[in-house]
mmCIF file of C-alpha atoms in Angstrom:
data_model
loop_
_atom_site.group_PDB
_atom_site.id
_atom_site.type_symbol
_atom_site.label_atom_id
_atom_site.label_comp_id
_atom_site.label_asym_id
_atom_site.label_seq_id
_atom_site.Cartn_x
_atom_site.Cartn_y
_atom_site.Cartn_z
ATOM 1 C CA MET A 138 0.045 -0.026 0.033
ATOM 2 C CA GLY A 139 1.503 3.234 -1.144
ATOM 3 C CA ARG A 140 4.628 1.431 -2.307
ATOM 4 C CA PRO A 141 6.087 2.612 -5.550
ATOM 5 C CA PRO A 142 7.184 0.049 -8.118
ATOM 6 C CA PRO A 143 11.051 -0.298 -7.952
ATOM 7 C CA CYS A 144 12.856 1.859 -10.452
ATOM 8 C CA ALA A 145 16.660 1.676 -10.604
ATOM 9 C CA ILE A 146 17.641 4.915 -11.923
ATOM 10 C CA GLN A 147 21.171 6.426 -12.343
ATOM 11 C CA LYS A 148 21.820 10.099 -11.185
ATOM 12 C CA TRP A 149 22.520 11.135 -14.819
ATOM 13 C CA ILE A 150 19.189 9.608 -16.063
ATOM 14 C CA PHE A 151 17.239 11.352 -13.254
ATOM 15 C CA LEU A 152 18.851 14.701 -14.220
ATOM 16 C CA PHE A 153 17.899 13.935 -17.862
ATOM 17 C CA LEU A 154 14.337 13.328 -17.030
ATOM 18 C CA LEU A 155 14.325 16.547 -14.910
ATOM 19 C CA MET A 156 15.593 18.501 -17.817
ATOM 20 C CA GLY A 157 12.919 16.778 -20.076
ATOM 21 C CA THR A 158 10.196 17.746 -17.601
ATOM 22 C CA TRP A 159 11.098 21.559 -17.637
ATOM 23 C CA ALA A 160 11.610 21.491 -21.374
ATOM 24 C CA GLY A 161 8.236 19.932 -22.012
ATOM 25 C CA LEU A 162 9.571 16.989 -24.121
ATOM 26 C CA THR A 163 6.856 14.679 -23.564
ATOM 27 C CA LYS A 164 4.405 14.168 -26.241
ATOM 28 C CA ALA A 165 0.719 13.729 -25.217
ATOM 29 C CA GLN A 166 -0.869 10.671 -26.915
ATOM 30 C CA GLY A 167 -4.351 11.160 -25.551
ATOM 31 C CA SER A 168 -6.234 8.058 -24.510
ATOM 32 C CA LYS A 169 -12.967 7.889 -24.640
ATOM 33 C CA VAL A 170 -15.325 6.590 -22.940
ATOM 34 C CA LEU A 171 -16.724 3.933 -25.473
ATOM 35 C CA GLU A 172 -20.021 2.043 -24.817
ATOM 36 C CA GLY A 173 -20.712 4.707 -22.164
ATOM 37 C CA GLN A 174 -23.338 7.483 -21.803
ATOM 38 C CA GLU A 175 -23.611 11.001 -20.732
ATOM 39 C CA CYS A 176 -22.863 11.334 -17.099
ATOM 40 C CA LYS A 177 -25.373 12.944 -14.865
ATOM 41 C CA PRO A 178 -24.143 16.669 -14.895
ATOM 42 C CA HIS A 179 -21.587 17.241 -12.060
ATOM 43 C CA SER A 180 -21.751 13.711 -10.764
ATOM 44 C CA GLN A 181 -18.054 13.566 -11.184
ATOM 45 C CA PRO A 182 -17.095 16.597 -9.391
ATOM 46 C CA TRP A 183 -13.329 15.659 -9.300
ATOM 47 C CA GLN A 184 -13.189 15.542 -13.166
ATOM 48 C CA THR A 185 -11.115 18.120 -14.848
ATOM 49 C CA ALA A 186 -10.030 18.853 -18.371
ATOM 50 C CA LEU A 187 -6.544 19.990 -19.491
ATOM 51 C CA PHE A 188 -6.570 22.627 -22.283
ATOM 52 C CA GLN A 189 -3.870 24.055 -24.311
ATOM 53 C CA GLY A 190 -5.677 27.206 -25.656
ATOM 54 C CA PRO A 191 -8.996 25.995 -27.131
ATOM 55 C CA ARG A 192 -7.753 22.511 -27.578
ATOM 56 C CA LEU A 193 -8.567 19.597 -25.193
ATOM 57 C CA VAL A 194 -5.318 17.817 -24.297
ATOM 58 C CA CYS A 195 -6.397 15.299 -21.660
ATOM 59 C CA GLY A 196 -8.537 14.690 -18.404
ATOM 60 C CA GLY A 197 -7.305 15.059 -15.017
ATOM 61 C CA VAL A 198 -8.530 14.472 -11.404
ATOM 62 C CA LEU A 199 -8.763 16.984 -8.516
ATOM 63 C CA VAL A 200 -6.951 15.574 -5.509
ATOM 64 C CA GLY A 201 -6.494 18.680 -3.514
ATOM 65 C CA ASP A 202 -7.370 22.377 -3.598
ATOM 66 C CA LYS A 203 -4.594 23.286 -5.930
ATOM 67 C CA TRP A 204 -3.596 19.776 -7.163
ATOM 68 C CA ILE A 205 -4.595 17.793 -10.335
ATOM 69 C CA LEU A 206 -3.501 14.325 -10.719
ATOM 70 C CA THR A 207 -3.139 12.976 -14.544
ATOM 71 C CA ALA A 208 -0.910 11.138 -16.814
ATOM 72 C CA ALA A 209 2.619 11.918 -17.269
ATOM 73 C CA HIS A 210 2.311 11.640 -21.035
ATOM 74 C CA CYS A 211 -0.216 14.697 -20.923
ATOM 75 C CA LYS A 212 2.466 17.157 -20.115
ATOM 76 C CA LYS A 213 2.452 20.348 -22.217
ATOM 77 C CA GLN A 214 4.600 23.470 -22.040
ATOM 78 C CA LYS A 215 1.803 25.905 -21.260
ATOM 79 C CA TYR A 216 -1.789 24.712 -20.524
ATOM 80 C CA SER A 217 -4.743 25.266 -18.134
ATOM 81 C CA VAL A 218 -7.023 23.222 -15.912
ATOM 82 C CA ARG A 219 -10.826 23.545 -16.285
ATOM 83 C CA LEU A 220 -12.942 22.296 -13.377
ATOM 84 C CA GLY A 221 -16.752 22.031 -12.791
ATOM 85 C CA ASP A 222 -17.364 21.413 -16.428
ATOM 86 C CA HIS A 223 -20.083 19.270 -18.178
ATOM 87 C CA SER A 224 -20.598 20.787 -21.504
ATOM 88 C CA LEU A 225 -17.449 21.984 -23.146
ATOM 89 C CA GLN A 226 -19.197 24.352 -25.406
ATOM 90 C CA SER A 227 -21.491 25.980 -23.103
ATOM 91 C CA ARG A 228 -20.319 27.827 -19.915
ATOM 92 C CA ASP A 229 -21.398 25.937 -16.830
ATOM 93 C CA LYS A 230 -22.102 27.813 -13.655
ATOM 94 C CA PRO A 231 -19.528 26.243 -11.642
ATOM 95 C CA GLU A 232 -16.797 26.233 -14.279
ATOM 96 C CA GLN A 233 -13.469 27.510 -13.302
ATOM 97 C CA GLU A 234 -10.291 27.754 -15.635
ATOM 98 C CA ILE A 235 -7.032 27.971 -13.708
ATOM 99 C CA GLN A 236 -3.551 28.238 -15.220
ATOM 100 C CA VAL A 237 -0.845 25.532 -14.558
ATOM 101 C CA ALA A 238 1.933 26.547 -12.403
ATOM 102 C CA GLN A 239 4.000 23.579 -12.301
ATOM 103 C CA SER A 240 3.819 19.936 -13.935
ATOM 104 C CA ILE A 241 5.684 17.297 -11.905
ATOM 105 C CA GLN A 242 5.957 13.871 -13.684
ATOM 106 C CA HIS A 243 6.982 10.861 -11.684
ATOM 107 C CA PRO A 244 10.868 10.934 -11.481
ATOM 108 C CA CYS A 245 10.987 7.311 -13.134
ATOM 109 C CA TYR A 246 8.664 8.242 -16.105
ATOM 110 C CA ASN A 247 10.614 7.759 -19.426
ATOM 111 C CA SER A 248 9.407 10.776 -21.543
ATOM 112 C CA SER A 249 12.019 9.873 -24.316
ATOM 113 C CA ASN A 250 10.274 6.513 -25.106
ATOM 114 C CA PRO A 251 6.492 6.855 -25.961
ATOM 115 C CA GLU A 252 6.272 2.953 -26.066
ATOM 116 C CA ASP A 253 7.188 2.910 -22.281
ATOM 117 C CA HIS A 254 3.939 3.330 -20.238
ATOM 118 C CA SER A 255 5.536 2.806 -16.801
ATOM 119 C CA HIS A 256 5.122 5.289 -14.206
ATOM 120 C CA ASP A 257 2.677 7.333 -16.227
ATOM 121 C CA VAL A 258 1.412 9.565 -13.446
ATOM 122 C CA MET A 259 1.995 13.430 -12.938
ATOM 123 C CA LEU A 260 0.865 16.012 -10.410
ATOM 124 C CA ILE A 261 -0.059 19.469 -11.556
ATOM 125 C CA ARG A 262 0.013 22.399 -9.192
ATOM 126 C CA MET A 263 -2.299 25.111 -10.220
ATOM 127 C CA ARG A 264 -1.525 28.795 -9.785
ATOM 128 C CA HIS A 265 -4.272 29.233 -7.106
ATOM 129 C CA SER A 266 -6.695 26.972 -5.287
ATOM 130 C CA ALA A 267 -10.007 25.866 -6.981
ATOM 131 C CA ASN A 268 -13.288 27.182 -5.410
ATOM 132 C CA ILE A 269 -14.707 23.957 -3.689
ATOM 133 C CA GLY A 270 -18.208 23.150 -3.558
ATOM 134 C CA ASP A 271 -20.787 20.412 -4.507
ATOM 135 C CA LYS A 272 -19.748 20.499 -8.101
ATOM 136 C CA VAL A 273 -16.180 21.090 -7.770
ATOM 137 C CA LYS A 274 -14.420 18.810 -5.104
ATOM 138 C CA SER A 275 -11.376 16.571 -4.670
ATOM 139 C CA ILE A 276 -11.468 12.853 -4.616
ATOM 140 C CA LYS A 277 -9.762 10.712 -2.009
ATOM 141 C CA LEU A 278 -6.864 8.521 -3.142
ATOM 142 C CA ALA A 279 -7.202 4.669 -2.788
ATOM 143 C CA GLU A 280 -5.427 3.232 0.338
ATOM 144 C CA GLU A 281 -5.800 -0.270 -0.834
ATOM 145 C CA CYS A 282 -5.234 -1.783 -4.137
ATOM 146 C CA PRO A 283 -8.534 -2.508 -6.269
ATOM 147 C CA LYS A 284 -9.924 -6.035 -6.195
ATOM 148 C CA VAL A 285 -10.367 -8.282 -9.113
ATOM 149 C CA GLY A 286 -13.960 -8.044 -10.297
ATOM 150 C CA GLN A 287 -14.579 -4.803 -8.505
ATOM 151 C CA LYS A 288 -17.013 -2.277 -10.254
ATOM 152 C CA CYS A 289 -15.666 1.091 -11.266
ATOM 153 C CA THR A 290 -16.710 4.178 -13.253
ATOM 154 C CA ILE A 291 -14.606 5.793 -15.951
ATOM 155 C CA SER A 292 -15.334 9.357 -17.303
ATOM 156 C CA GLY A 293 -14.103 11.654 -20.204
ATOM 157 C CA TRP A 294 -14.570 13.804 -22.880
ATOM 158 C CA GLY A 295 -12.655 11.484 -25.317
ATOM 159 C CA THR A 296 -13.815 9.988 -28.530
ATOM 160 C CA VAL A 297 -17.049 7.825 -28.293
ATOM 161 C CA THR A 298 -16.091 6.032 -31.500
ATOM 162 C CA SER A 299 -12.962 4.171 -32.540
ATOM 163 C CA PRO A 300 -10.874 4.071 -34.837
ATOM 164 C CA ARG A 301 -12.988 6.916 -36.314
ATOM 165 C CA GLU A 302 -12.901 9.791 -33.807
ATOM 166 C CA ASN A 303 -16.049 11.509 -32.594
ATOM 167 C CA PHE A 304 -15.637 13.836 -29.454
ATOM 168 C CA PRO A 305 -18.875 14.478 -27.371
ATOM 169 C CA ASP A 306 -19.587 17.898 -26.031
ATOM 170 C CA THR A 307 -20.626 16.589 -22.628
ATOM 171 C CA LEU A 308 -18.783 14.377 -20.087
ATOM 172 C CA ASN A 309 -19.431 10.553 -20.571
ATOM 173 C CA CYS A 310 -19.260 7.883 -18.094
ATOM 174 C CA ALA A 311 -19.119 4.062 -18.394
ATOM 175 C CA GLU A 312 -18.965 1.177 -15.980
ATOM 176 C CA VAL A 313 -16.076 -1.346 -15.961
ATOM 177 C CA GLU A 314 -14.642 -3.934 -13.816
ATOM 178 C CA ILE A 315 -11.162 -4.806 -12.634
ATOM 179 C CA PHE A 316 -9.388 -7.421 -14.421
ATOM 180 C CA SER A 317 -6.816 -9.859 -12.907
ATOM 181 C CA GLN A 318 -3.094 -9.141 -13.364
ATOM 182 C CA SER A 319 -2.545 -12.300 -15.204
ATOM 183 C CA LYS A 320 -5.371 -11.496 -17.678
ATOM 184 C CA CYS A 321 -4.064 -8.129 -18.206
ATOM 185 C CA GLU A 322 -0.474 -9.386 -18.801
ATOM 186 C CA LYS A 323 -1.953 -12.001 -21.339
ATOM 187 C CA ALA A 324 -3.795 -9.141 -23.311
ATOM 188 C CA TYR A 325 -0.605 -7.131 -23.416
ATOM 189 C CA PRO A 326 2.340 -9.429 -23.197
ATOM 190 C CA GLY A 327 5.564 -7.811 -21.632
ATOM 191 C CA LYS A 328 3.986 -4.434 -21.404
ATOM 192 C CA VAL A 329 2.287 -4.473 -17.897
ATOM 193 C CA THR A 330 3.950 -3.696 -14.641
ATOM 194 C CA GLU A 331 2.580 -3.921 -11.013
ATOM 195 C CA GLY A 332 2.349 -0.182 -11.340
ATOM 196 C CA MET A 333 -0.645 -0.642 -13.803
ATOM 197 C CA VAL A 334 -4.235 -2.043 -13.459
ATOM 198 C CA CYS A 335 -6.497 -3.134 -16.198
ATOM 199 C CA ALA A 336 -10.256 -2.549 -16.288
ATOM 200 C CA GLY A 337 -12.797 -3.245 -19.101
ATOM 201 C CA SER A 338 -16.014 -4.999 -19.746
ATOM 202 C CA SER A 339 -17.752 -7.669 -22.036
ATOM 203 C CA ASN A 340 -19.447 -4.956 -24.052
ATOM 204 C CA GLY A 341 -16.121 -3.056 -24.708
ATOM 205 C CA ALA A 342 -16.577 -0.208 -22.515
ATOM 206 C CA ASP A 343 -13.270 1.642 -22.507
ATOM 207 C CA THR A 344 -11.401 4.869 -22.509
ATOM 208 C CA CYS A 345 -9.802 6.195 -25.643
ATOM 209 C CA GLN A 346 -8.304 9.203 -27.239
ATOM 210 C CA GLY A 347 -8.763 12.271 -25.253
ATOM 211 C CA ASP A 348 -9.509 10.498 -21.854
ATOM 212 C CA SER A 349 -5.861 10.158 -20.765
ATOM 213 C CA GLY A 350 -5.233 11.168 -17.243
ATOM 214 C CA GLY A 351 -8.828 10.820 -16.277
ATOM 215 C CA PRO A 352 -10.331 8.942 -13.192
ATOM 216 C CA LEU A 353 -10.897 5.140 -12.522
ATOM 217 C CA VAL A 354 -13.179 5.387 -9.638
ATOM 218 C CA CYS A 355 -14.133 2.417 -7.470
ATOM 219 C CA ASN A 356 -16.388 2.734 -4.378
ATOM 220 C CA GLY A 357 -15.914 6.530 -4.412
ATOM 221 C CA VAL A 358 -12.002 6.422 -4.318
ATOM 222 C CA LEU A 359 -9.561 6.943 -6.866
ATOM 223 C CA GLN A 360 -7.993 3.727 -8.027
ATOM 224 C CA GLY A 361 -6.549 4.634 -11.493
ATOM 225 C CA ILE A 362 -5.514 7.032 -13.963
ATOM 226 C CA THR A 363 -6.268 6.556 -17.541
ATOM 227 C CA SER A 364 -2.872 5.765 -19.291
ATOM 228 C CA TRP A 365 -3.090 3.552 -22.371
ATOM 229 C CA GLY A 366 -4.804 0.575 -24.102
ATOM 230 C CA SER A 367 -5.518 -1.010 -27.468
ATOM 231 C CA ASP A 368 -5.851 0.774 -30.700
ATOM 232 C CA PRO A 369 -8.559 0.820 -31.800
ATOM 233 C CA CYS A 370 -10.116 1.147 -28.380
ATOM 234 C CA GLY A 371 -13.138 -0.849 -27.133
ATOM 235 C CA LYS A 372 -11.975 -4.406 -27.519
ATOM 236 C CA PRO A 373 -13.381 -6.587 -24.815
ATOM 237 C CA GLU A 374 -10.419 -8.824 -24.776
ATOM 238 C CA LYS A 375 -8.064 -5.782 -24.767
ATOM 239 C CA PRO A 376 -8.959 -3.805 -21.497
ATOM 240 C CA GLY A 377 -7.986 -0.087 -20.818
ATOM 241 C CA VAL A 378 -4.902 0.161 -18.718
ATOM 242 C CA TYR A 379 -4.625 2.534 -15.760
ATOM 243 C CA THR A 380 -1.903 3.765 -13.612
ATOM 244 C CA ASN A 381 -2.436 1.981 -10.251
ATOM 245 C CA ILE A 382 -2.770 4.566 -7.684
ATOM 246 C CA CYS A 383 -2.112 2.508 -4.652
ATOM 247 C CA TYR A 384 1.486 2.087 -5.843
ATOM 248 C CA TYR A 385 2.014 5.792 -6.246
ATOM 249 C CA SER A 386 0.071 7.226 -3.148
ATOM 250 C CA ASP A 387 3.321 7.762 -1.077
ATOM 251 C CA TRP A 388 4.946 9.746 -3.908
ATOM 252 C CA ILE A 389 1.661 11.665 -4.515
ATOM 253 C CA HIS A 390 1.243 12.664 -0.866
ATOM 254 C CA LYS A 391 4.986 13.546 -0.524
ATOM 255 C CA THR A 392 4.948 15.561 -3.481
ATOM 256 C CA MET A 393 2.080 17.662 -2.588
ATOM 257 C CA ASN A 394 3.206 18.173 1.107
ATOM 258 C CA ASN A 395 6.632 19.306 0.041
ATOM 259 C CA ARG A 396 5.236 21.937 -2.421
ATOM 260 C CA ASP A 397 2.199 23.322 -0.736
#
């Protein structure tokens, strides 16, 4: 619980990653909610959207008054966080947009290799605290790892069709369940680490392009961050892969506490 996956990393590699973080070298790949439906407005008050100008980059999750958790591959040089949103086109009453002050990728994330999805987690510190209320609130991080078969909710503004992209205006949600690690590894041989968790459904409910960094919520706590999966998305035998929050909770808490 809260134990990060081992990552043997030499000092020069660590310095390189830090340089890459500041230089904005990562390339966001984006990752929908397929086989889902429009969420009840503001039923996911921790859901955020990352924008670069008018363009949706990724999803994110509010985990503190001024902290967003998202995928490390979502990093951009200059972008903002939108909170309290449901329809991207119309201005929602609780909507807030706050500029990003700092993006902190996990130190073991390999930004130079887009095929390596390990440690795909990043904290964003906003320039000022969000106005917290019923429609904008943070979510608790999981203290225990998810159980196989556990029912969870995924959400995002990503494409609702694949491979042809069709981005919705409103936030979409879908129900998935946690897969066993062995089933996950069988679906993606040699690509799954203990810092990842798979979730999917028999009808192909899945996250897709545009959903990266969004939440996997089980029993009201954050268990995962949308990271990667199959292309095209929505294959029942190829579940979505999420950063497993229970393995990174220590790093998340320490990073927020050290910079607040």
